[in-house]
Amino acid sequence: SDTTMWENGMAYATLRSRLLSRGWVPLPEAQCRANVAGDNHATLCAADPQQCEPCEALPELSSCSGTGQCTMQFQGEGGQALRVSTYGDVHRSTATGEREDLVVTAVEPATF
């Protein structure tokens, strides 16, 4: 099953490329900007576009907490869905092996 292709603490970029190569597609979250940058996201992102950049770079991004935990959503064939939990700086989603990089903490089947 697809849940065996990840391990706790692996770089999110690694898991993301594995998911995409297996036919999973990002499941966009319409509320991403509000969930990541807050209710005043329009003003915030106009002033500092980098605040909303993760929603552009990672269309699967659903939400982030102030403590660095984020949720990503992917859709597979036949309506399957995966929820991926991550920890780290969502602005550092490319794998470089730094301590602040975005890493995977859980992958679970989901229903949306």
Coordinates of C-alpha atoms in Angstrom, one line a residue, residues 29 31-41 44-45 50-56 58 60-66 69-72 90-91:
E29 CA -7.9 23.7 -0.5
Q31 CA -9.3 28.1 2.2
C32 CA -5.5 27.6 2.1
R33 CA -4.6 31.3 2.3
A34 CA -6.9 31.9 5.3
N35 CA -5.8 28.6 6.9
V36 CA -2.1 29.5 6.5
A37 CA -1.9 33.3 6.8
G38 CA -5.0 34.1 8.7
D39 CA -8.3 35.9 8.2
N40 CA -6.7 39.1 7.0
H41 CA -4.7 37.1 4.4
L44 CA -1.1 40.3 4.5
C45 CA -0.3 38.6 1.2
Q50 CA 5.8 35.4 0.6
Q51 CA 3.2 34.8 3.4
C52 CA 0.9 33.1 0.8
E53 CA 3.7 31.6 -1.3
P54 CA 3.3 28.1 0.2
C55 CA -0.3 27.9 -1.1
E56 CA 1.1 28.6 -4.6
L58 CA 2.1 23.4 -2.7
E60 CA -2.1 20.4 -1.8
L61 CA -1.5 22.5 1.3
S62 CA -4.6 22.6 3.5
S63 CA -3.7 24.3 6.7
C64 CA -0.9 25.1 9.1
S65 CA -0.9 25.8 12.8
G66 CA 1.2 28.4 14.5
Q69 CA 2.4 21.6 11.9
C70 CA 0.7 21.5 8.4
T71 CA -1.7 19.2 6.7
M72 CA -1.5 18.3 3.0
V90 CA 6.4 25.4 5.2
H91 CA 8.5 27.9 3.3

